[in-house]
MMTF fields as JSON, N, C-alpha, C and O atoms, coordinates in Angstrom:
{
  "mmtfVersion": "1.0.0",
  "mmtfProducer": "UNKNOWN",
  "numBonds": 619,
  "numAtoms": 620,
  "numGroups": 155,
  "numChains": 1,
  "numModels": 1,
  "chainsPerModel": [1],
  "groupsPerChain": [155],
  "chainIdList": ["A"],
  "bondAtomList": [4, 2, 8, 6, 12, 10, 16, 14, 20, 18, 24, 22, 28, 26, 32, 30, 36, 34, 40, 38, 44, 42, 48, 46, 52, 50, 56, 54, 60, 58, 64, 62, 68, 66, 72, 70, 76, 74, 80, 78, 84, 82, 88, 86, 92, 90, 96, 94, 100, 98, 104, 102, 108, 106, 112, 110, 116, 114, 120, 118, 124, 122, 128, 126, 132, 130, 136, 134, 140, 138, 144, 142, 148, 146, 152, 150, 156, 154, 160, 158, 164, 162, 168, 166, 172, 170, 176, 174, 180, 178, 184, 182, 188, 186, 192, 190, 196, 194, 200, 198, 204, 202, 208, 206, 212, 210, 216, 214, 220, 218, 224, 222, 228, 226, 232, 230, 236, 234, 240, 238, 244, 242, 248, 246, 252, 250, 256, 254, 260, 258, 264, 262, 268, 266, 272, 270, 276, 274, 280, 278, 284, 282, 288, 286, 292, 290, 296, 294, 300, 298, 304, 302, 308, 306, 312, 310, 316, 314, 320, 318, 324, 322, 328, 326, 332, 330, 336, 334, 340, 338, 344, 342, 348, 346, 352, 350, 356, 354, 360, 358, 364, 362, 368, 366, 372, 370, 376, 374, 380, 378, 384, 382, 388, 386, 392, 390, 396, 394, 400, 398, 404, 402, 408, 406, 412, 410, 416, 414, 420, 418, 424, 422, 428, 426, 432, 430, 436, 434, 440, 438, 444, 442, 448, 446, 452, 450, 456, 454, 460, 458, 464, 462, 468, 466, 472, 470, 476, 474, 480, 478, 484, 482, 488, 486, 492, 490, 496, 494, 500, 498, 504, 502, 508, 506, 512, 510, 516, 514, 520, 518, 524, 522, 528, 526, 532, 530, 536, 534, 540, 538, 544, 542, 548, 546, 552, 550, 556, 554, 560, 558, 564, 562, 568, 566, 572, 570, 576, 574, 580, 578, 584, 582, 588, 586, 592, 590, 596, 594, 600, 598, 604, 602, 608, 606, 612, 610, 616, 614],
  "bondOrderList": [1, 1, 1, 1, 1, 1, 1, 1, 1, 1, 1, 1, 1, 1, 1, 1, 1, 1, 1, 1, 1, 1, 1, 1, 1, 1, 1, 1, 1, 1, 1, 1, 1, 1, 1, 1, 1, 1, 1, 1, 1, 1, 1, 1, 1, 1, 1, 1, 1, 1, 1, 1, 1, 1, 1, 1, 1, 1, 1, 1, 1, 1, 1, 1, 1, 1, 1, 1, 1, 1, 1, 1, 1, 1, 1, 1, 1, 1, 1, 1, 1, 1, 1, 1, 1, 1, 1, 1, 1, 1, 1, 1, 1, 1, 1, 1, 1, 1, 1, 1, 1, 1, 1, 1, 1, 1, 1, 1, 1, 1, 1, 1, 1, 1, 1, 1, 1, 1, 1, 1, 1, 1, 1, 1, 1, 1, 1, 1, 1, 1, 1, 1, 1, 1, 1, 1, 1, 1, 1, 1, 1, 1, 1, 1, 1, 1, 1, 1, 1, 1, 1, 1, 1, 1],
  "groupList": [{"groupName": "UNK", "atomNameList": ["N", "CA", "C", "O"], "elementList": ["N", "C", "C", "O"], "formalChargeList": [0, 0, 0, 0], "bondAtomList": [1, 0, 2, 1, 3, 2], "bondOrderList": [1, 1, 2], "singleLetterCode": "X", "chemCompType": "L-PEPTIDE LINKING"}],
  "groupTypeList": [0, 0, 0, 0, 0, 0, 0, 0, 0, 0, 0, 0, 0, 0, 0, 0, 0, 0, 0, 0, 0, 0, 0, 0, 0, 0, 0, 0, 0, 0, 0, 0, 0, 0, 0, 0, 0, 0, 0, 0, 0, 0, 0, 0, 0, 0, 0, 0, 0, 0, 0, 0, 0, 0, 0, 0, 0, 0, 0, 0, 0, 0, 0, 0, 0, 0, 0, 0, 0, 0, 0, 0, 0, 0, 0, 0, 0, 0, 0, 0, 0, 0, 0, 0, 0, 0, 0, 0, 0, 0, 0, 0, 0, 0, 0, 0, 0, 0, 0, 0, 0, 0, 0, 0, 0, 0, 0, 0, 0, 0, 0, 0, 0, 0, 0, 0, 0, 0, 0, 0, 0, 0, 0, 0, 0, 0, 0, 0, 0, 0, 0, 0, 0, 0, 0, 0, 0, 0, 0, 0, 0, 0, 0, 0, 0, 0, 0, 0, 0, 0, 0, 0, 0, 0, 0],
  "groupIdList": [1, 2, 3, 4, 5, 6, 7, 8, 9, 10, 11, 12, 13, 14, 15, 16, 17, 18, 19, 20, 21, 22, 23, 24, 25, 26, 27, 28, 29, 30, 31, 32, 33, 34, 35, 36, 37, 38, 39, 40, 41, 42, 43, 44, 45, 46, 47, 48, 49, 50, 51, 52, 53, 54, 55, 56, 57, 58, 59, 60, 61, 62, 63, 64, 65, 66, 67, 68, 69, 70, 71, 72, 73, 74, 75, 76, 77, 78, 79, 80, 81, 82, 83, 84, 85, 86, 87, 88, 89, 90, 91, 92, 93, 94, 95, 96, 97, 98, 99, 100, 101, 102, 103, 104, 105, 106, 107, 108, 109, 110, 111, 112, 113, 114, 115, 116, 117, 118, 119, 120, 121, 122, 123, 124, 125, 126, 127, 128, 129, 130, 131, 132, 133, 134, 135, 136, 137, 138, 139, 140, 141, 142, 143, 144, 145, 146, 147, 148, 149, 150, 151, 152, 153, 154, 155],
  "secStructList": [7, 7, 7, 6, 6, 6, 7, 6, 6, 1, 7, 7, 6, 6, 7, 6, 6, 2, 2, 2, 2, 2, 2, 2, 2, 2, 1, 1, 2, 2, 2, 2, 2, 2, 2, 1, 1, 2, 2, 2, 2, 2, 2, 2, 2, 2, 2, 2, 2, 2, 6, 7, 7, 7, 6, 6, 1, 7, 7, 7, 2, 2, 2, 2, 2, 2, 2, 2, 6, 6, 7, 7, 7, 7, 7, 4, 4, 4, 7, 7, 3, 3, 3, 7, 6, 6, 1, 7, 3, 3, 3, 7, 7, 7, 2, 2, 2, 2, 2, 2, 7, 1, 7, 2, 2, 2, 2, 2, 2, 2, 2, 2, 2, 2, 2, 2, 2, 2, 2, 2, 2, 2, 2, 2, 2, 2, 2, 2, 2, 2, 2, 1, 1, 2, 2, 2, 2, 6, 6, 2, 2, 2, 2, 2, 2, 2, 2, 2, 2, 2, 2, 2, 2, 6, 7],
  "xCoordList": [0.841, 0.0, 0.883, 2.062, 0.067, 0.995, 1.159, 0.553, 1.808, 1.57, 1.592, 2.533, -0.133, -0.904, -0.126, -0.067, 0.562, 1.039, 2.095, 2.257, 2.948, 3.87, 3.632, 3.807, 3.34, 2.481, 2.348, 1.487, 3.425, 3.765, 2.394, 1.896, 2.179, 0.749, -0.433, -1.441, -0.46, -1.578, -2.362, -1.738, -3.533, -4.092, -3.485, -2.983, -3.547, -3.37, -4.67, -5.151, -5.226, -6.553, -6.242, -7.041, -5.327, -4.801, -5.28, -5.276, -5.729, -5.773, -7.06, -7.959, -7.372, -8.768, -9.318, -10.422, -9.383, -9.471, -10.153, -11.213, -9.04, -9.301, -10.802, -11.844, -10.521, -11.326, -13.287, -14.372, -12.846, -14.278, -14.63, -15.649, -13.921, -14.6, -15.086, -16.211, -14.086, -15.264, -16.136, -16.939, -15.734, -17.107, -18.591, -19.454, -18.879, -19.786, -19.992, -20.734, -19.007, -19.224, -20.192, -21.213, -19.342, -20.222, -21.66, -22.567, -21.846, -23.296, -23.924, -24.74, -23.972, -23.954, -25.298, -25.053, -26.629, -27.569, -27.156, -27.607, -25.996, -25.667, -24.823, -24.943, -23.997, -23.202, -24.556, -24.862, -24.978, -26.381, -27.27, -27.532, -27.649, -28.541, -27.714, -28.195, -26.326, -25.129, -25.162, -25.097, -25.292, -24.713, -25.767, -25.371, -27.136, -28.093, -28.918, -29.989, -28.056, -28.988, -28.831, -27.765, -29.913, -29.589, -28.387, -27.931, -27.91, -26.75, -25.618, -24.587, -25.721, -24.415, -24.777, -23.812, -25.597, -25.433, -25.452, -25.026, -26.001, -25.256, -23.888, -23.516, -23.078, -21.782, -21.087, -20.53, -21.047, -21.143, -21.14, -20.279, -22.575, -22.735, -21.843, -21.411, -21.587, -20.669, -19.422, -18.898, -18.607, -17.654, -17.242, -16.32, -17.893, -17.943, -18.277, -17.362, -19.452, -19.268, -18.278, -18.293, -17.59, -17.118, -15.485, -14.729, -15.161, -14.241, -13.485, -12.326, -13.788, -12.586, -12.677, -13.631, -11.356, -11.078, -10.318, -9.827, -10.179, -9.444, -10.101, -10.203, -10.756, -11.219, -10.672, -11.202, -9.33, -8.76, -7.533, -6.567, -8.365, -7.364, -9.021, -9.78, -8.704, -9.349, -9.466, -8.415, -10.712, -10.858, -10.815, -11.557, -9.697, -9.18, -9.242, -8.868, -10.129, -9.984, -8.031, -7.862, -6.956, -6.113, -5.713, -4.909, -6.097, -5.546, -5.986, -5.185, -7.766, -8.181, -7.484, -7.633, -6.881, -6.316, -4.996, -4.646, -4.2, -3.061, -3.189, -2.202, -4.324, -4.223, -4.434, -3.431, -5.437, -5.852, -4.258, -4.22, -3.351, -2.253, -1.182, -0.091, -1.281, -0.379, -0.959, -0.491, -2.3, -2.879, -2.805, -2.303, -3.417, -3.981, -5.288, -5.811, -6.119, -7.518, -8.034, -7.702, -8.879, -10.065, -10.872, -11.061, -11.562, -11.729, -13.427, -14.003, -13.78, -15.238, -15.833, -16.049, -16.4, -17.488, -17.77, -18.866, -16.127, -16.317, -15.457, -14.418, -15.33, -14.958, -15.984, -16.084, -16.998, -18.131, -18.645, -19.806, -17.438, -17.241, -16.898, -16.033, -17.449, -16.722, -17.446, -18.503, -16.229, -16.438, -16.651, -16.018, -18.18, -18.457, -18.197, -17.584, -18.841, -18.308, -17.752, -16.843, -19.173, -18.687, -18.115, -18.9, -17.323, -15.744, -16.743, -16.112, -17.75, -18.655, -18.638, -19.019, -18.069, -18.19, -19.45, -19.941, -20.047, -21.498, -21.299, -20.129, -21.894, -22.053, -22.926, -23.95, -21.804, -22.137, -23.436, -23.638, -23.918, -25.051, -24.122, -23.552, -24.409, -23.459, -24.387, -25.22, -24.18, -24.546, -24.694, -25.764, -23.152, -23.463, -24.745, -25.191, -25.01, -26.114, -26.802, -26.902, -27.754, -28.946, -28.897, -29.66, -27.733, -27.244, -26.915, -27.12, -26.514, -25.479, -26.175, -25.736, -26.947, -26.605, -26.168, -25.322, -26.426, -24.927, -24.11, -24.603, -22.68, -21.792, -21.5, -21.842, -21.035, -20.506, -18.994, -18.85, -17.8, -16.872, -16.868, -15.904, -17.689, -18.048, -18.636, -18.104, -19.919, -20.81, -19.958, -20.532, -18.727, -18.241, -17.035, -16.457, -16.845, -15.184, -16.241, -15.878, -17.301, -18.098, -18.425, -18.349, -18.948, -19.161, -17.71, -17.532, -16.909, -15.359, -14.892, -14.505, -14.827, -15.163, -15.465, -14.966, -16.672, -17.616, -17.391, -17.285, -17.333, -17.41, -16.274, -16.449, -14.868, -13.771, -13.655, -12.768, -14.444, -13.883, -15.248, -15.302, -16.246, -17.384, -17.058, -17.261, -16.38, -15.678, -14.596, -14.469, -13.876, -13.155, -13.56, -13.208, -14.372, -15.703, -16.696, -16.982, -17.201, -18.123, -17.519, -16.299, -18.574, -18.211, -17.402, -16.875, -17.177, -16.029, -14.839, -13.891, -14.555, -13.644, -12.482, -11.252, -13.783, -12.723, -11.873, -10.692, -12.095, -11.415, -9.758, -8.646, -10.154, -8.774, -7.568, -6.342, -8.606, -7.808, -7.153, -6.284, -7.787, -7.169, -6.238, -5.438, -6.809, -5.855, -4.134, -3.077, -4.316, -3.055, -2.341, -1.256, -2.839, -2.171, -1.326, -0.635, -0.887, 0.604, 1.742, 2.941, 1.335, 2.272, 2.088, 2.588, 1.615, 1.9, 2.643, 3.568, 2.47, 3.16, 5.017, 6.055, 4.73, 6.088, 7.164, 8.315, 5.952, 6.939, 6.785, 7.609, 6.144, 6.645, 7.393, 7.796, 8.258, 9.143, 10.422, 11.433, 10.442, 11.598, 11.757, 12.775, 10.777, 10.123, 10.221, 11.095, 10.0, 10.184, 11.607, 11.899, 12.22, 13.916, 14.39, 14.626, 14.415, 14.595, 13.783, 14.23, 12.949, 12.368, 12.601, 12.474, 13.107, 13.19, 15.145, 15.704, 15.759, 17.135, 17.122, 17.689, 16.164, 16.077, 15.6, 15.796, 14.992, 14.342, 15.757, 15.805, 16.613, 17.611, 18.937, 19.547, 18.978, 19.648, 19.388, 20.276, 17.84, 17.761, 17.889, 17.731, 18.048, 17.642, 19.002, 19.354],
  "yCoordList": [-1.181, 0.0, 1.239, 1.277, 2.343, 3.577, 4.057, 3.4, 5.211, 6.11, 7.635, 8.358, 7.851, 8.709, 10.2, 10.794, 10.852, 11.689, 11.936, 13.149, 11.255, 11.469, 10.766, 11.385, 9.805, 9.332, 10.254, 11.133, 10.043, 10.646, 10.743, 11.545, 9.37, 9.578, 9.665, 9.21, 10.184, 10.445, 11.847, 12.646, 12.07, 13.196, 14.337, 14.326, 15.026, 16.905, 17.699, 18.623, 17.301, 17.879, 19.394, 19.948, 20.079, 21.164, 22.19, 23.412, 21.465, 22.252, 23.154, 22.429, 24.216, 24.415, 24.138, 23.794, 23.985, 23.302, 21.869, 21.483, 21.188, 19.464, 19.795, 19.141, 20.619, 20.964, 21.183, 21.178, 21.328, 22.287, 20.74, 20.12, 20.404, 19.21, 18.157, 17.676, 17.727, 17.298, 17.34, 16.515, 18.755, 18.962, 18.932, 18.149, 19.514, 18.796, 17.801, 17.734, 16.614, 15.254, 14.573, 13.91, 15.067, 14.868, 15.211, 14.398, 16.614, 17.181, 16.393, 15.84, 15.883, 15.323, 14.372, 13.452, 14.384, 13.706, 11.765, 11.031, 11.396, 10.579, 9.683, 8.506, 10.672, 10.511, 10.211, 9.408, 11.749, 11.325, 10.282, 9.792, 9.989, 8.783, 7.11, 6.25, 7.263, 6.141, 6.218, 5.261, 7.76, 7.433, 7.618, 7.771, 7.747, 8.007, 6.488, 6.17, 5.604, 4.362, 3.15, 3.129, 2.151, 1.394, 0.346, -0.169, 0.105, -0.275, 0.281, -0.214, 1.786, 2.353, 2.931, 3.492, 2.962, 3.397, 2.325, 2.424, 0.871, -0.306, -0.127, 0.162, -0.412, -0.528, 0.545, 0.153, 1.547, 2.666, 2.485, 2.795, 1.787, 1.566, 0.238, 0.178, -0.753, -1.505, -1.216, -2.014, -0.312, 0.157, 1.113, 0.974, 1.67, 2.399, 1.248, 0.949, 0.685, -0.082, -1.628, -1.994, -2.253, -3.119, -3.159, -3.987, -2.084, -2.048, -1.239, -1.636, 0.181, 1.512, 0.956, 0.799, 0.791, 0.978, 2.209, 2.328, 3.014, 4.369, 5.176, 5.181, 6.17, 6.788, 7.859, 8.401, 8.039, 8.964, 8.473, 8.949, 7.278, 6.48, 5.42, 4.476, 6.529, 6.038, 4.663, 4.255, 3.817, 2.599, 2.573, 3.238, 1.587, 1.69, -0.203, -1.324, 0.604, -1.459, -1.793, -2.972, -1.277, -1.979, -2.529, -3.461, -2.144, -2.689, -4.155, -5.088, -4.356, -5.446, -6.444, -7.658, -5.759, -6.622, -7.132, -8.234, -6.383, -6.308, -7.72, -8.391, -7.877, -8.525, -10.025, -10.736, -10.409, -11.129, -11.905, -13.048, -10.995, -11.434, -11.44, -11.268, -11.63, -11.934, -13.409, -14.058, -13.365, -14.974, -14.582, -15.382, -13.248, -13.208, -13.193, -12.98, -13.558, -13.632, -12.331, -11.411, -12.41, -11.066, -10.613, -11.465, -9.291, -9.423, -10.67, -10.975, -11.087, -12.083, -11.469, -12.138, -10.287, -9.195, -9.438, -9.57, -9.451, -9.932, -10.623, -10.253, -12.097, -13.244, -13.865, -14.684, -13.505, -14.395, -15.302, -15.542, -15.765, -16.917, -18.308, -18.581, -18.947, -20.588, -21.169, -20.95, -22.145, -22.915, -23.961, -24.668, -24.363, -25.52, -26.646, -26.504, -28.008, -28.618, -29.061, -29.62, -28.275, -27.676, -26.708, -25.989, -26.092, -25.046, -23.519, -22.598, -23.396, -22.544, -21.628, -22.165, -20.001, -19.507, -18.775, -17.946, -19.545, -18.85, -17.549, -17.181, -17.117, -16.519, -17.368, -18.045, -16.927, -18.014, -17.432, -16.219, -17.962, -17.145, -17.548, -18.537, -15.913, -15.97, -14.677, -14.022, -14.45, -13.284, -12.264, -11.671, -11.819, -10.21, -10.297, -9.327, -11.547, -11.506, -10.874, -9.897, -11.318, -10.692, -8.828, -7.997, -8.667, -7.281, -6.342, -5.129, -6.91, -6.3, -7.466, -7.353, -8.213, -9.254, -9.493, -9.064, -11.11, -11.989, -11.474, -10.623, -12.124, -11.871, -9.997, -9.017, -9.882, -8.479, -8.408, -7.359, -9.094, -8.78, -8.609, -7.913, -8.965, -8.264, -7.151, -6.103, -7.211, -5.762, -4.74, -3.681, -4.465, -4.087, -3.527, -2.453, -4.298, -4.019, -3.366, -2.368, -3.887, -2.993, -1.489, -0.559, -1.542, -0.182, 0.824, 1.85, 0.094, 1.112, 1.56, 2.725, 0.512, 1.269, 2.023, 2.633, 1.707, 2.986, 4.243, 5.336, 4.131, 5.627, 5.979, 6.922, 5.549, 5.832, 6.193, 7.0, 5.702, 6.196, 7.116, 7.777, 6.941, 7.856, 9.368, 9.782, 9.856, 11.368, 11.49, 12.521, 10.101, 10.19, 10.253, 11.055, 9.43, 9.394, 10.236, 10.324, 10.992, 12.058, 12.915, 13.017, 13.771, 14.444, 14.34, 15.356, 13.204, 12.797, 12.638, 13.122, 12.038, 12.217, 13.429, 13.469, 14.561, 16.111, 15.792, 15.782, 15.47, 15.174, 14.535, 15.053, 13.323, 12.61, 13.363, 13.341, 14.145, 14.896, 16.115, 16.569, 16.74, 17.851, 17.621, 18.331, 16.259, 15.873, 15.19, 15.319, 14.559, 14.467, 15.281, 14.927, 16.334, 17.167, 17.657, 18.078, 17.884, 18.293, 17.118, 17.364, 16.206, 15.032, 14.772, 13.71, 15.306, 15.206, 16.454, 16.319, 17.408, 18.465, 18.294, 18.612, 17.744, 17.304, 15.856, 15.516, 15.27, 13.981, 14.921, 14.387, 16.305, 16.902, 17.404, 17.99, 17.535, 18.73, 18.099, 18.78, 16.796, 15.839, 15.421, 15.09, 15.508, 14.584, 15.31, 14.897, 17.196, 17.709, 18.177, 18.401, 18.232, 18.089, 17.456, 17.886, 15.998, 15.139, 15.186, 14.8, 15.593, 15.61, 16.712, 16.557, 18.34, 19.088, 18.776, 19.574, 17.948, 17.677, 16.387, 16.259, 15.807, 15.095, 16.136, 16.19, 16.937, 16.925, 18.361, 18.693, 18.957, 19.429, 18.742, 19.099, 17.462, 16.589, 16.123, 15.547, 16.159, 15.702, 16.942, 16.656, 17.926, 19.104, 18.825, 19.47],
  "zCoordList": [0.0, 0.0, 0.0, 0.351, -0.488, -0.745, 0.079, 0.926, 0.748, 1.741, 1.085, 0.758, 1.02, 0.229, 0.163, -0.914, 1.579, 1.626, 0.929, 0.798, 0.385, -0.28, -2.005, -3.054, -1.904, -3.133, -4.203, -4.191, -5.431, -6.726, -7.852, -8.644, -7.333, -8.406, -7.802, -8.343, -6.753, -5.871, -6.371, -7.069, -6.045, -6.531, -5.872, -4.748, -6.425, -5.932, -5.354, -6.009, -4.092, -3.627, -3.887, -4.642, -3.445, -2.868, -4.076, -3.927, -5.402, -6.579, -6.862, -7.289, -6.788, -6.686, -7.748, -7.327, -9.32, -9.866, -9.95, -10.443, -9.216, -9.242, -7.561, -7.515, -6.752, -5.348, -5.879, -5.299, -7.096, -7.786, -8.42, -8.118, -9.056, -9.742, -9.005, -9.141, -8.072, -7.178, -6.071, -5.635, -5.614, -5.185, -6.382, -5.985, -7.454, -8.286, -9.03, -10.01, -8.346, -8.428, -7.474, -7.66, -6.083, -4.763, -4.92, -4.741, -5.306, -5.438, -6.046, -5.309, -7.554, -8.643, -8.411, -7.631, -8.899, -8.63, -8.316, -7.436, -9.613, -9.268, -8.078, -7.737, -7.646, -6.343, -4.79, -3.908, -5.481, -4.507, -4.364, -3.266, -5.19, -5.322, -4.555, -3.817, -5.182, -4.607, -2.917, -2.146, -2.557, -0.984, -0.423, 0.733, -0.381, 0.23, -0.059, 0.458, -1.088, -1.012, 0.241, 0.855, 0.598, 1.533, 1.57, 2.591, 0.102, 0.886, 0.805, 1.26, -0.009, 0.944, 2.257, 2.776, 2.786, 4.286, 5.004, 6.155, 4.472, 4.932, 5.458, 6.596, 4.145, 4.256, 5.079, 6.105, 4.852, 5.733, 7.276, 8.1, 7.458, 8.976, 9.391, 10.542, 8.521, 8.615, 8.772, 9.548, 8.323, 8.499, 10.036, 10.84, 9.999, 11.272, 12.477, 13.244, 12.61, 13.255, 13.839, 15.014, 12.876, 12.67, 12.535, 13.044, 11.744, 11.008, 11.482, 11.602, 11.938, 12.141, 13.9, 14.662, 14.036, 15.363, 15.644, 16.766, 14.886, 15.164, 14.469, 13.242, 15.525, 14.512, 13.58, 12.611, 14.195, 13.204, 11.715, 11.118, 11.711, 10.723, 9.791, 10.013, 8.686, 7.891, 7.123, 6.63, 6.935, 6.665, 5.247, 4.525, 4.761, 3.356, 2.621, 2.963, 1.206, 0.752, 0.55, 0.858, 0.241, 0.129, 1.582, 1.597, 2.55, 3.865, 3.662, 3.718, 3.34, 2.977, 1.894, 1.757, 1.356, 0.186, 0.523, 0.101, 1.285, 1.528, 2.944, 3.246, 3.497, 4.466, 3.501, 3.436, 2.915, 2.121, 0.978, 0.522, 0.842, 0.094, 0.823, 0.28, 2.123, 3.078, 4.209, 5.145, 3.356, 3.852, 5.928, 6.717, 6.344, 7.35, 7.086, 5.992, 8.715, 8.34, 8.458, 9.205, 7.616, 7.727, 8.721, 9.589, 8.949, 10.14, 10.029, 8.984, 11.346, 10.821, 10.175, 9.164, 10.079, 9.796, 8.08, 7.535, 7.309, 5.774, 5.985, 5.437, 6.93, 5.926, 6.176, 7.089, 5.281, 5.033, 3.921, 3.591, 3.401, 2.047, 2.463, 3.295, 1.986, 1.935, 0.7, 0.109, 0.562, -0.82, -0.532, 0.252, -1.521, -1.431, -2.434, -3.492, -1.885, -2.855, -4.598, -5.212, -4.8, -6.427, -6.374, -6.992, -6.108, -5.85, -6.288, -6.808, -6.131, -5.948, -4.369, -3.329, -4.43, -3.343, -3.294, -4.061, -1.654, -1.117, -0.025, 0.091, 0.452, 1.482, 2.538, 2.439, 3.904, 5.225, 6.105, 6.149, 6.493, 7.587, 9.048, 9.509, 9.486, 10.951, 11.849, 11.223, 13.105, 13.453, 12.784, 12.638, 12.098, 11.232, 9.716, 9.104, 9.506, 8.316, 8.322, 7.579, 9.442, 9.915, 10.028, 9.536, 10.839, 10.553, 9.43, 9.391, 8.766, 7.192, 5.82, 4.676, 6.061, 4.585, 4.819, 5.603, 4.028, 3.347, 2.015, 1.274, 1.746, 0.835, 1.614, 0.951, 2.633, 2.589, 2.174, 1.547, 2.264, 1.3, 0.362, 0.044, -0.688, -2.104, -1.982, -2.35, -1.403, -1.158, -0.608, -0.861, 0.107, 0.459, -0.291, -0.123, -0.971, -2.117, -3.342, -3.964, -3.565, -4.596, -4.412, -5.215, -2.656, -2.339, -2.569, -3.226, -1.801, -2.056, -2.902, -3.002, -3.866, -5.204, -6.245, -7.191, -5.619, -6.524, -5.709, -6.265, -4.688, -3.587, -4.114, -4.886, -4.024, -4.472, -5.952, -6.228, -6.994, -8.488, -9.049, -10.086, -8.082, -8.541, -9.528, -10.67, -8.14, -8.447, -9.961, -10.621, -10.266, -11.464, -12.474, -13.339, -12.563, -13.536, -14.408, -15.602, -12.858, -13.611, -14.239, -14.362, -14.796, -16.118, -17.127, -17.581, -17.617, -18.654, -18.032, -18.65, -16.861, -16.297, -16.023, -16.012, -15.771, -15.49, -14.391, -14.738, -12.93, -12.097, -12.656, -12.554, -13.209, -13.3, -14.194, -14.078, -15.285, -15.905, -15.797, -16.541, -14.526, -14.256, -12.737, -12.128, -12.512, -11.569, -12.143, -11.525, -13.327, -13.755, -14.583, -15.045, -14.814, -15.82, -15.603, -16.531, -14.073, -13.245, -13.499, -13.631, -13.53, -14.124, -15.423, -15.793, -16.111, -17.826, -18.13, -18.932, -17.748, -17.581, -17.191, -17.771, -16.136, -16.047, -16.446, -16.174, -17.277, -18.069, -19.253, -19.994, -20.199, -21.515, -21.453, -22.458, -19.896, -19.732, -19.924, -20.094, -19.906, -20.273, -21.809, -22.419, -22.131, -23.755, -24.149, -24.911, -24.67, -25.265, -25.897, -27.072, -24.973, -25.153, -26.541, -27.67, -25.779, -26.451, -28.215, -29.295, -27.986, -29.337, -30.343, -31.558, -29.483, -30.282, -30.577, -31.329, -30.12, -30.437, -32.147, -33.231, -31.385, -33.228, -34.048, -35.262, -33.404, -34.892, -35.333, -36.517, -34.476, -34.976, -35.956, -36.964, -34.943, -35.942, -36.852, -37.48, -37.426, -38.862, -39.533, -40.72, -39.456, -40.506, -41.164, -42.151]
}
């Protein structure tokens, strides 16, 4: 996992620009409709409840992933898979069902997801693009060089 603060290809919030775009992503009837539905305030309430034991340390899917490819267990809350005999994975009924649904590690990596790339998305993807344009900016500042030297050496 990255560590976001220093993170090269991480977004540039700081940009008012990239600050504007998504805030009218957030607004965005569609964003709305995503976080005001029942199961993102599911997951939501799942998270908060279950999941953040700090509250000043935000709950992130690569932690999940990162735990998962280091073959530790998950917390119970989403390891709610087992495979059955036709190598078919179900969702288990346990205490948290009744609470959250079954299959919440999917419902859950789906929600993160979308909450997470919603904002890239909308509007033709203005966000991503005005979020990387500081780094295209600075890989032409290398490339151009190089290109205006051929094209001196061919003349």
């Amino acid at each position: 996992t990255a560590d976001r603060t220093v993170d090269i290809m991480g977004s540039r919030y700081n940009c008012p620009s990239v600050q504007d775009a998504i805030q009218r992503a957030v607004e965005s009837q569609e964003y709305q409709t995503f976080y005001h539905s029942e199961e993102s305030v599911t997951m939501r309430r799942l998270i908060e409840e279950e999941l953040i034991t700090d509250k000043k340390v935000p709950f992130r899917m690569d932690c999940m992933m990162t735990t998962i490819c280091t073959d530790r267990a998950l917390p119970d809350v989403i390891n709610d898979y087992t495979e059955s005999p036709d190598g078919n994975v179900t969702g288990t009924t346990d205490k948290y069902t009744k609470k959250y649904g079954a299959r919440r590690f999917e419902r859950l990596m789906n929600y993160l997801i979308k909450n997470e790339t919603i904002t890239s998305r909308f509007n033709d993807a203005e966000f991503s693009k005005l979020d990387k344009a500081a780094m295209w900016a600075e890989i032409l500042d290398f490339i151009e060089p190089v290109i205006q030297t051929e094209k001196s050496d061919g003349e």
